[in-house]
Tab-separated table of C-alpha atoms and ligand atoms in Angstrom:
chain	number	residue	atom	x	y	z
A	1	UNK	CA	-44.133	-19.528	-83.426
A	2	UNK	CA	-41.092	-16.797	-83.398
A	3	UNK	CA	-41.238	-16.869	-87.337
A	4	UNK	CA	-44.859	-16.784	-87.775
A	5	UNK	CA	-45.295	-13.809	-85.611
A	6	UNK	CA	-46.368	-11.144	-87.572
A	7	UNK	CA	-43.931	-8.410	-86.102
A	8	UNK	CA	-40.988	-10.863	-86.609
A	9	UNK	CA	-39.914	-9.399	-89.967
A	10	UNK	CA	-39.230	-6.174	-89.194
A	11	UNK	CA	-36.779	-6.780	-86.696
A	12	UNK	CA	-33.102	-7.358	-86.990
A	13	UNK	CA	-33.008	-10.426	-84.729
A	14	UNK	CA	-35.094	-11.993	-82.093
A	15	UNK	CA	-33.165	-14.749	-80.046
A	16	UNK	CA	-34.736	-16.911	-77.587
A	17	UNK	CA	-32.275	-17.896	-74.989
A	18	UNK	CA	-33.852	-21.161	-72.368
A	19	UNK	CA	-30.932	-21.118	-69.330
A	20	UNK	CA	-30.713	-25.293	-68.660
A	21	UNK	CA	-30.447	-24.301	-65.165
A	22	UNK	CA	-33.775	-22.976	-64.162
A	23	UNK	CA	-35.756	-23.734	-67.312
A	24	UNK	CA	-36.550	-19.902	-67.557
A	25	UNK	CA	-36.688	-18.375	-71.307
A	26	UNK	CA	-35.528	-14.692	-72.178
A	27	UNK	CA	-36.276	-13.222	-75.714
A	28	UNK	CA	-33.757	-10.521	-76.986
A	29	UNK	CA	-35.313	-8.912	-79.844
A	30	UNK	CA	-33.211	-5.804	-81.481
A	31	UNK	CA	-35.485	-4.141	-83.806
A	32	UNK	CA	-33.022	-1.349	-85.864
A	33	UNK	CA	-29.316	-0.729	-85.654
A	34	UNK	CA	-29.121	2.141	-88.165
A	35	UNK	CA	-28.386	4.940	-85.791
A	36	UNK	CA	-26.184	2.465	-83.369
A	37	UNK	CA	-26.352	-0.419	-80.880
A	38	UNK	CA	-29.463	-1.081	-79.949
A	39	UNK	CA	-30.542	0.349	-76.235
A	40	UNK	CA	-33.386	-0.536	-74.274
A	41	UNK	CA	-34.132	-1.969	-70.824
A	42	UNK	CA	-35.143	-5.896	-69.952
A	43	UNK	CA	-38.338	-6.541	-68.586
A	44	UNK	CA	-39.173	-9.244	-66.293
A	45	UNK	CA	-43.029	-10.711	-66.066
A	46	UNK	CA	-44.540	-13.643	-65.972
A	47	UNK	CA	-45.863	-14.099	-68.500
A	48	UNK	CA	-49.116	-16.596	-69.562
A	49	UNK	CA	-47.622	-17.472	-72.779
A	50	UNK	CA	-44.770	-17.284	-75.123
A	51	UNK	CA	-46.775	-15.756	-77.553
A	52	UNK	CA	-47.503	-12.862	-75.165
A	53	UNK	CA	-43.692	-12.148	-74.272
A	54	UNK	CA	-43.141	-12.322	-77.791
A	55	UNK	CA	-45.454	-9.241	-78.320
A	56	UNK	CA	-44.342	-7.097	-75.860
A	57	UNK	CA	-40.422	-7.302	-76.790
A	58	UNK	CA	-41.239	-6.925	-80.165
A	59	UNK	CA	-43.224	-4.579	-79.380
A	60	UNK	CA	-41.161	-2.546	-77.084
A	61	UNK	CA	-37.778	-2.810	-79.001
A	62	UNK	CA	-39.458	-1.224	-82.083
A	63	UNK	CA	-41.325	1.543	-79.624
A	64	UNK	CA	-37.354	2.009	-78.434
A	65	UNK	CA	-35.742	2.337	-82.112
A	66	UNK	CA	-38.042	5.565	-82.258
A	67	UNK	CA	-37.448	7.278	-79.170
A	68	UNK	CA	-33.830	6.701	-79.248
A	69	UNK	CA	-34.067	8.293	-82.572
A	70	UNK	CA	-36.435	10.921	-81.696
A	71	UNK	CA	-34.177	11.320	-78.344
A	72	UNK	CA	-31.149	12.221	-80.960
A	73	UNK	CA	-29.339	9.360	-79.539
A	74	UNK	CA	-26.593	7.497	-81.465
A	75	UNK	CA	-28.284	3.945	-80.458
A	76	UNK	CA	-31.022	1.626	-82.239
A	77	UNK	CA	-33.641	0.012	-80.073
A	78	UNK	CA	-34.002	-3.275	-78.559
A	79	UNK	CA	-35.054	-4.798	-75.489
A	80	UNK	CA	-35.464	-8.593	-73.852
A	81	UNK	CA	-37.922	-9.590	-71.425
A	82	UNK	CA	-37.464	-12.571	-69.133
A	83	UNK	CA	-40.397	-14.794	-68.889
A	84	UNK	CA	-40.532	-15.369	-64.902
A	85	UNK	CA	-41.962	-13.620	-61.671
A	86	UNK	CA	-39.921	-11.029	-60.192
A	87	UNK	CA	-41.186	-11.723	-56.399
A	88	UNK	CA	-39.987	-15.919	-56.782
A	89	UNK	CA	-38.519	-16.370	-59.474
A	90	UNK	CA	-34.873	-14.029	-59.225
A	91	UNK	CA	-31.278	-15.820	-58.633
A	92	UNK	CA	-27.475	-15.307	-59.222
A	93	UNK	CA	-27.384	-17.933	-61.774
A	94	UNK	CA	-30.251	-16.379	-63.703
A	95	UNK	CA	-28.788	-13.086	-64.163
A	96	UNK	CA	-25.433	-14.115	-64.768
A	97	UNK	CA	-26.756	-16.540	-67.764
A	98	UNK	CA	-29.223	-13.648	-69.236
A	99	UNK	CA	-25.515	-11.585	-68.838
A	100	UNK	CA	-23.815	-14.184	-71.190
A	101	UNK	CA	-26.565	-14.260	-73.897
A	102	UNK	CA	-26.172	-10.784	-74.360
A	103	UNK	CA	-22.546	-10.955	-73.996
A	104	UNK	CA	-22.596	-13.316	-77.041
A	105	UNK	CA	-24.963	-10.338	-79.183
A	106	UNK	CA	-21.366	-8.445	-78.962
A	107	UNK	CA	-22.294	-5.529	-78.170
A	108	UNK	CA	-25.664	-5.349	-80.475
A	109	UNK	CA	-28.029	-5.186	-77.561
A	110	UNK	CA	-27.025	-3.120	-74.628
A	111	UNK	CA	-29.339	-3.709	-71.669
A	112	UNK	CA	-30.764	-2.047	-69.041
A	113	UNK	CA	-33.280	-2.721	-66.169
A	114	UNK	CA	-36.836	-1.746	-66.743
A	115	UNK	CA	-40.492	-3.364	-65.305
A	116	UNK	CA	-39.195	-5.936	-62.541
A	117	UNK	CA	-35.389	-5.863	-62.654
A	118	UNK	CA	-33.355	-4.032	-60.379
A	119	UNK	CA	-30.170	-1.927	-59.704
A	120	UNK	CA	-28.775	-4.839	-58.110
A	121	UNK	CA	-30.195	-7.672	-60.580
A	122	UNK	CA	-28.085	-5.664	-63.334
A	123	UNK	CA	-24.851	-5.121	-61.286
A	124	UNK	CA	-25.100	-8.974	-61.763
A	125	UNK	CA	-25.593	-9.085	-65.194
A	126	UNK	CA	-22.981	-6.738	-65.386
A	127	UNK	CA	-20.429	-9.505	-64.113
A	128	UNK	CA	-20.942	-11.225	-67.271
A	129	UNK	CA	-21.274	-8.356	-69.658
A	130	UNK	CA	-20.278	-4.846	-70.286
A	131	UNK	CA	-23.110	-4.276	-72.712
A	132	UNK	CA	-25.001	-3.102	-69.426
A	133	UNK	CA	-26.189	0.899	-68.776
A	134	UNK	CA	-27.639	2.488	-66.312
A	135	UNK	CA	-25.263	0.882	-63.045
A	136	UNK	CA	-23.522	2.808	-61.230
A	137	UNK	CA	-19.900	2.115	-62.921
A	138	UNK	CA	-21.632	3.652	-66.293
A	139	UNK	CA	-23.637	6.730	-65.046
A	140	UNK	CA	-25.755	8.568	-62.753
A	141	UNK	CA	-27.986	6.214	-61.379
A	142	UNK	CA	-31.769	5.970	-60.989
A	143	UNK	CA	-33.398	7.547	-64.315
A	144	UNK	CA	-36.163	8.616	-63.045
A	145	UNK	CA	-35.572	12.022	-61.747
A	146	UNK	CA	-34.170	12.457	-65.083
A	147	UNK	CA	-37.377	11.391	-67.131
A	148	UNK	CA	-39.614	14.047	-64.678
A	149	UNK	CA	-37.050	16.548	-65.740
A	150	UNK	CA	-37.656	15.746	-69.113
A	151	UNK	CA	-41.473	15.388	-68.989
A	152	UNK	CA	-41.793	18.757	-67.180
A	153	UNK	CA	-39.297	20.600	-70.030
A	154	UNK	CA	-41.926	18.783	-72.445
A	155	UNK	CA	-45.077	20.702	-70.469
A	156	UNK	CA	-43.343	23.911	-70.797
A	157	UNK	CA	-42.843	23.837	-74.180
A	158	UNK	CA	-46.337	22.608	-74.814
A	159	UNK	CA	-47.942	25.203	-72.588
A	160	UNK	CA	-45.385	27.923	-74.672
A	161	UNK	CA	-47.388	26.656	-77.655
A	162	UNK	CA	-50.810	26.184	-76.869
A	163	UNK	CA	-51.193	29.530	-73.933
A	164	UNK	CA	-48.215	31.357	-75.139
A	165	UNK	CA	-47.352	31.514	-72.021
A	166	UNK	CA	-43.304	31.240	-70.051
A	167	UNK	CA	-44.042	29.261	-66.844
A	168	UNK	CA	-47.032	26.887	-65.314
A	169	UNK	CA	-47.790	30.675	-62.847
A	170	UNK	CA	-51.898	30.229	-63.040
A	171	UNK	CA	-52.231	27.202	-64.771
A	172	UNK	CA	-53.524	23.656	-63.191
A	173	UNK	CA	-52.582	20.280	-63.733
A	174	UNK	CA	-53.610	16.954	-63.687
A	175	UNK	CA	-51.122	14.381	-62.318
A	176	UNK	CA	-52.630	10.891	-62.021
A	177	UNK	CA	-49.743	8.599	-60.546
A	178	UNK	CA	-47.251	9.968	-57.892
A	179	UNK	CA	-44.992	7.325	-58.655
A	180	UNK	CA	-41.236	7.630	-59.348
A	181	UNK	CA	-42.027	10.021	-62.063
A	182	UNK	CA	-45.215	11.543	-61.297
A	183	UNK	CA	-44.155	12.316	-57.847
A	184	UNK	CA	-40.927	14.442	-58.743
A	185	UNK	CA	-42.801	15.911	-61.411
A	186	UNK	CA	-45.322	17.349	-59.069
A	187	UNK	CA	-42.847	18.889	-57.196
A	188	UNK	CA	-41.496	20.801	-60.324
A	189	UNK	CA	-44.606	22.120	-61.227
A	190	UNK	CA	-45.409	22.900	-58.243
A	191	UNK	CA	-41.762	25.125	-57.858
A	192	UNK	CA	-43.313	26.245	-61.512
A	193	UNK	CA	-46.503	27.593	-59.808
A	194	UNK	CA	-48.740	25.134	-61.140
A	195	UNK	CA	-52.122	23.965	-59.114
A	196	UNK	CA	-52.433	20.336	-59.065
A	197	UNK	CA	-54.609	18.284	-58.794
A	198	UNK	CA	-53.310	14.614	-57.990
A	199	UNK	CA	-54.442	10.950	-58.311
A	200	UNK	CA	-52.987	7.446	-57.228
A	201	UNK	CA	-54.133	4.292	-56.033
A	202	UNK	CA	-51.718	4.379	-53.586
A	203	UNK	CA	-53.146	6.712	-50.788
A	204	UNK	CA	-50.138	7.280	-48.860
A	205	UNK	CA	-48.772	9.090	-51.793
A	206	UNK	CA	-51.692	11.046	-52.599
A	207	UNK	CA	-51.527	12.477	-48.788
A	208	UNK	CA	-48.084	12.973	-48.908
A	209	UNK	CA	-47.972	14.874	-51.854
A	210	UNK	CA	-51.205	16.914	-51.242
A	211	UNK	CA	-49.076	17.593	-47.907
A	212	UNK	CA	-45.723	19.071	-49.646
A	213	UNK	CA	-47.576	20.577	-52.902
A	214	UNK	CA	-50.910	21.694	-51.515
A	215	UNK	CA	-52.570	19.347	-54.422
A	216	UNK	CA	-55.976	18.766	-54.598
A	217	UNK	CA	-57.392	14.882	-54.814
A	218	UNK	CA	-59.834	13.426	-57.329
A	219	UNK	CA	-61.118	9.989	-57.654
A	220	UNK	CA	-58.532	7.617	-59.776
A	221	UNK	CA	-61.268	6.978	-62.203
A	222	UNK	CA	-61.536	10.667	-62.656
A	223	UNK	CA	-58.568	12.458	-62.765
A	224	UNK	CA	-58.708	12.422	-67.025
A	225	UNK	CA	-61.528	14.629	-66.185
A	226	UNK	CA	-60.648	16.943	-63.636
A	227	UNK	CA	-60.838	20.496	-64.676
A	228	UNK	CA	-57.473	21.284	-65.279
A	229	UNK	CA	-55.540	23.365	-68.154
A	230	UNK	CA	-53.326	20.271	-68.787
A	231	UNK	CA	-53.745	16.322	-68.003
A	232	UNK	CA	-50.353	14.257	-67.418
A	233	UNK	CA	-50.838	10.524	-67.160
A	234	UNK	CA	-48.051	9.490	-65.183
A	235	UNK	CA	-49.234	5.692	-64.138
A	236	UNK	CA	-50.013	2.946	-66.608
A	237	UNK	CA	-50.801	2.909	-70.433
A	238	UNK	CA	-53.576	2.657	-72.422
A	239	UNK	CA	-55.094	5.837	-70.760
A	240	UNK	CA	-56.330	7.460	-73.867
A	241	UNK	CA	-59.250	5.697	-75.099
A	242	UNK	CA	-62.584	5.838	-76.624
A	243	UNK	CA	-64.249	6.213	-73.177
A	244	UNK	CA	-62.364	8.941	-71.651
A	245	UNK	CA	-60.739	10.924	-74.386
A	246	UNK	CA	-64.356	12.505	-74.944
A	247	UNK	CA	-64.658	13.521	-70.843
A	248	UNK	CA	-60.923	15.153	-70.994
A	249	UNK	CA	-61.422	18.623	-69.816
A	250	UNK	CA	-57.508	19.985	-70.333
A	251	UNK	CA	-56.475	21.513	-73.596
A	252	UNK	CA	-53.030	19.816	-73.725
A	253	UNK	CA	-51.700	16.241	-72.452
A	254	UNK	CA	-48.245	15.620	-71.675
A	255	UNK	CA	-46.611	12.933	-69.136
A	256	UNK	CA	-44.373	10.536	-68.849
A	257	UNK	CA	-46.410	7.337	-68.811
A	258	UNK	CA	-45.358	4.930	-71.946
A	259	UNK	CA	-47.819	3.732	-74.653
A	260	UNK	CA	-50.419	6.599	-73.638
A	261	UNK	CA	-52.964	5.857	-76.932
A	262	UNK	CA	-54.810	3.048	-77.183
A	263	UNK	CA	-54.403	2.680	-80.205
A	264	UNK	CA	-53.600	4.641	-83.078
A	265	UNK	CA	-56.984	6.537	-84.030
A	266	UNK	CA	-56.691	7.801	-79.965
A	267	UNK	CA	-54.587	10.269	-81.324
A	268	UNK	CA	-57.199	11.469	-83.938
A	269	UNK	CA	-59.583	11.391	-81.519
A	270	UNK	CA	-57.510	14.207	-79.448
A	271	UNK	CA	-57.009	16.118	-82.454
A	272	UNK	CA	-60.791	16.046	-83.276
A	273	UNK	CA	-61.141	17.511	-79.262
A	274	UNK	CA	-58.835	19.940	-80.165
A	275	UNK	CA	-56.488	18.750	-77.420
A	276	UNK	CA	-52.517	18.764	-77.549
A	277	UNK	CA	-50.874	15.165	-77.434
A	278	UNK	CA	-47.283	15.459	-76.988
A	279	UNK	CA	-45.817	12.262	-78.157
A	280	UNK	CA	-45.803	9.948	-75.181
A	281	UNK	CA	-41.776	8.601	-76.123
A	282	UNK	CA	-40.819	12.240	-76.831
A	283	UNK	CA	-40.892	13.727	-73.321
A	284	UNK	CA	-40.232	10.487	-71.512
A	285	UNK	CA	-37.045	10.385	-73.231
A	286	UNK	CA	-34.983	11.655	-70.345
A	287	UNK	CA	-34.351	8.760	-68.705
A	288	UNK	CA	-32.771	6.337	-71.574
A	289	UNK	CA	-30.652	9.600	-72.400
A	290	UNK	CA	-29.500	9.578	-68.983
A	291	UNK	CA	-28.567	6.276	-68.983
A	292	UNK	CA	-26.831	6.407	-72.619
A	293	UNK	CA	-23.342	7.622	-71.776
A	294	UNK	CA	-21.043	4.652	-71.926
A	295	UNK	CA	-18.857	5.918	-69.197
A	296	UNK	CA	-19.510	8.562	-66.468
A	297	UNK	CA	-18.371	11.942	-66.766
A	298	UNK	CA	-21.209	14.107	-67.401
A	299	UNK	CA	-22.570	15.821	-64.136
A	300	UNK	CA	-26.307	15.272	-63.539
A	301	UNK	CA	-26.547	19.740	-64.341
A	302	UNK	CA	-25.098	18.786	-67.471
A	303	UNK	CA	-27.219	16.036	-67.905
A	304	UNK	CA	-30.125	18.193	-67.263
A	305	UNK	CA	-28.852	20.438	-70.107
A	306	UNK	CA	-28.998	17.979	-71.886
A	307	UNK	CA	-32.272	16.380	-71.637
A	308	UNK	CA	-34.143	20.044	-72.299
A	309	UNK	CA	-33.640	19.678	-75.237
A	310	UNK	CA	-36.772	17.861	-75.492
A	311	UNK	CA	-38.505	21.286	-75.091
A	312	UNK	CA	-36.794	21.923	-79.137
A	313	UNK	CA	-37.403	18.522	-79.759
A	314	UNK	CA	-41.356	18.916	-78.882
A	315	UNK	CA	-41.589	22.574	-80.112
A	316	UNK	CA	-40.847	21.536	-83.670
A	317	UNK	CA	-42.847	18.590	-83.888
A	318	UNK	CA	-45.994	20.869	-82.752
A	319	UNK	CA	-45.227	23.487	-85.197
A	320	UNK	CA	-45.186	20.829	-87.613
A	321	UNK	CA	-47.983	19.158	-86.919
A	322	UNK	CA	-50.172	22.197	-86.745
A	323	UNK	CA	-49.036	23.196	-90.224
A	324	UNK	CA	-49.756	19.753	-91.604
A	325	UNK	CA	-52.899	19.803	-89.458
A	326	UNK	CA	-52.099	16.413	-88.279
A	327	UNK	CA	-51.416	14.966	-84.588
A	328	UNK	CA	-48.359	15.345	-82.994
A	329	UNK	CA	-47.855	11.493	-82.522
A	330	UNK	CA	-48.196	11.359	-86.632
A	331	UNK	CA	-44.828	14.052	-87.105
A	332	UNK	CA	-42.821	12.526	-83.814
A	333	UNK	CA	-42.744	8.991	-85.854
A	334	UNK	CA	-42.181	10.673	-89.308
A	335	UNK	CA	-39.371	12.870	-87.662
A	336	UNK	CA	-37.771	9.365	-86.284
A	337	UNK	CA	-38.102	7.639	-89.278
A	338	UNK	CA	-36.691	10.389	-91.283
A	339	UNK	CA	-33.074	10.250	-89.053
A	340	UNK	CA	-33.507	6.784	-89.879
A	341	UNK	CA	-33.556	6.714	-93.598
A	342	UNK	CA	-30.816	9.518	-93.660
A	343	UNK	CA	-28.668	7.515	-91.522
A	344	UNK	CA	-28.894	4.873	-93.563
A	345	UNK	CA	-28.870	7.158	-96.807
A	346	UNK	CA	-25.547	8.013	-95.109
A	347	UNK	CA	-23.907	4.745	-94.457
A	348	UNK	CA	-24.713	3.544	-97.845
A	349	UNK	CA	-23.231	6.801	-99.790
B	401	NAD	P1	-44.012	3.738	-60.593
B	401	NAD	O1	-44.457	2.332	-60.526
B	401	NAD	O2	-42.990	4.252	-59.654
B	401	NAD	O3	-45.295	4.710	-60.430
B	401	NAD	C1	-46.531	4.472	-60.992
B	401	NAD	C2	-47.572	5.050	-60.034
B	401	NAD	O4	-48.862	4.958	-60.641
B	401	NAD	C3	-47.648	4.295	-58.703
B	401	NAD	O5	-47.601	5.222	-57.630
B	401	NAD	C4	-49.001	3.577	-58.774
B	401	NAD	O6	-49.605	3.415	-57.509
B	401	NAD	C5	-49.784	4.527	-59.658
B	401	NAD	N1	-50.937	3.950	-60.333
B	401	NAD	C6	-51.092	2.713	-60.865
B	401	NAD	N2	-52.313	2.587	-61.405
B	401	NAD	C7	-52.938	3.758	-61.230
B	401	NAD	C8	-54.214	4.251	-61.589
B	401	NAD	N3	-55.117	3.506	-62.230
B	401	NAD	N4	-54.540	5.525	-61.258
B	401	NAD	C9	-53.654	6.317	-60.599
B	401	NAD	N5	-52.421	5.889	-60.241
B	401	NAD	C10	-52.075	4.640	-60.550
B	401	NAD	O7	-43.582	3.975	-62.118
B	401	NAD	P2	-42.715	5.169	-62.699
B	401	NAD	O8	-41.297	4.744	-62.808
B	401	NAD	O9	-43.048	6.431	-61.991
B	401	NAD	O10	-43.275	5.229	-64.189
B	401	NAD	C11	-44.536	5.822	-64.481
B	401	NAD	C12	-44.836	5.689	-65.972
B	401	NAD	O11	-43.804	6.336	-66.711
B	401	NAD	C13	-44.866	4.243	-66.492
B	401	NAD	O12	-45.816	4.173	-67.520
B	401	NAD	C14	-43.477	4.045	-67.063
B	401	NAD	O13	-43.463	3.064	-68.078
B	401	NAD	C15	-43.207	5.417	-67.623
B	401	NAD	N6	-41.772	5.725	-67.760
B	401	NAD	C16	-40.958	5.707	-66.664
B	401	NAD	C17	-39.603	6.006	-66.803
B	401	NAD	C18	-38.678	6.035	-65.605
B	401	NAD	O14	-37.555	6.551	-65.725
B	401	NAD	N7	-39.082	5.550	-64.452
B	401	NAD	C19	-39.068	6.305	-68.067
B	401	NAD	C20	-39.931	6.338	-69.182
B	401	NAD	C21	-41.277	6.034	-69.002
């Protein structure tokens, strides 16, 4: 089934690992080590079927080779899901054995937690492996604060472009999900002098920050409409589509949510709307940059530094794309592959 799959071949290895214990299965799949070890978080979900897990590491790990690149990082991408249910499913045992498969990758794969894993389930992987980021003996903790920062240095260098204009003064946005990431980045644009208007399924967020940021509310199944001068998804993927790219309302998109397009000809579609896509993976970046420094020693200002550059990062790739007259998305994966191939173009010489 794991050879068969038609993603397999592309990737540098794919290991299944089945701890005796507990009967529960973890994929590592490392998709591209050009650049470095590959980085990317582990995912735990139950999942309905091997075949499903299958196609979300595989998926992910390559999505994580490009925004490492992308990021300027000195890492590959990877990542490993565990095939169990975070609310019954966690133990000791079971992080400690997911610890020594990776251990045994030698430093290949370096982990960190993602969808369903926590600070604490990594500080026990960590006992078994120091291929772990993203704890509190290797950095600054919690990325999240981090990816806002990045997302919102992404909007103003998308807003430079498309109103020629310095700050958010004037201009409203669209958040929909106040989550982690959507909720500090409200706050930023807000301290920007943005407008917002906000969306979440969770209501006690939208009140609370309606309450600190003087948002507006719209509908969840709305808020891709609202009538704002930019739209940042911030919740779950798969939230430009056929049905409500054509009802978007803002001239330029840009949040942090992963996986944003559909599918590929989304970002056509956008281009055809004459809306700006920046690159989903390019202005989330800031949290697996965060988490990249092997050892501590950067403050979280110089972090910050750091992670702006994802305003050069995105200005480029629009100028680019405008002179090729293609979408954004199109240039961010040609300017990823291209460190790729002269990395390797390197190594080789
Ligand atoms: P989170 O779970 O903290 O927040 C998501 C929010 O979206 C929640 O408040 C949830 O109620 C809301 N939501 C869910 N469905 C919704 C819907 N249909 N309409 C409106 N709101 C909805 O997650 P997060 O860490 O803030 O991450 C948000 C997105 O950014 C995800 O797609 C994630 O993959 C991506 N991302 C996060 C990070 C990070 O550092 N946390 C890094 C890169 C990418």
């Amino acid at each position: 089934a794991v050879r068969t799959h038609p993603s397999f071949d592309d990737h540098e290895h794919v290991s299944i690992y089945r701890d005796p214990k507990t009967g529960v299965e973890a994929i590592v799949a490392i998709h591209d080590t050009t650049l470095g070890p590959a980085l990317g978080g582990c995912r735990m979900w139950s999942y309905p079927s091997r075949h499903e897990a299958l196609d979300d590491v595989l998926r992910l790990s390559r999505g994580m080779t490009y925004k490492n690149a992308l990021a300027g990082l000195p890492h590959g991408g990877g990542k490993a899901v565990i095939v169990a249910d975070p609310r019954t499913d966690k133990s000791e045992a079971l992080f400690e054995a997911f610890g020594d498969h990776v251990e045994t990758l030698g430093g290949r794969y370096i982990t960190a937690e993602d969808v369903g894993i926590s600070d604490a389930d990594m500080e026990i992987v960590a006992r078994r492996t120091g291929h772990v980021r993203g704890i509190r003996a290797t950095g600054l903790g919690d990325p999240s604060p981090y990816t806002a920062w990045g997302v919102f240095c992404g909007i103003r260098a998308a807003v430079r472009h498309r109103f020629r204009r310095a700050s958010l003064e004037g201009l409203t946005v669209a958040v929909q999900g106040l989550g982690h990431v959507g909720g500090r980045l409200a706050a930023l644009l807000h301290a920007d002098g943005a407008r917002l208007i906000v969306a979440d399924i969770d209501t006690d967020r939208v009140a609370e920050v309606a309450a600190r940021c003087g948002a507006d509310v719209a509908p969840v199944d709305r808020i891709h409409a609202a009538d704002a001068d930019l739209f940042a998804p911030c919740a779950l993927g798969g939230g430009l589509n056929a049905a409500t790219i054509p009802e978007i309302r803002a001239k330029v998109v840009c949040g942090a949510a992963n996986n944003q397009l559909r599918t590929p000809g989304d970002a056509a579609a956008l281009v055809a709307r004459d809306i700006l896509y920046a690159p989903d993976y390019l202005v989330n970046a800031g949290g697996v940059i965060s988490i990249a420094p092997e050892r501590p020693g950067m403050t979280a200002d110089e972090m910050k530094e750091r992670i702006a550059r994802i305003d050069s990062t995105l200005s480029f790739v629009l100028k680019r794309a405008d002179a090729e007259g293609v979408s954004p998305a199109v240039i961010a994966d040609r300017v990823a592959e291209e460190r790729i191939f002269e990395a390797a173009r390197r190594k080789s010489a």
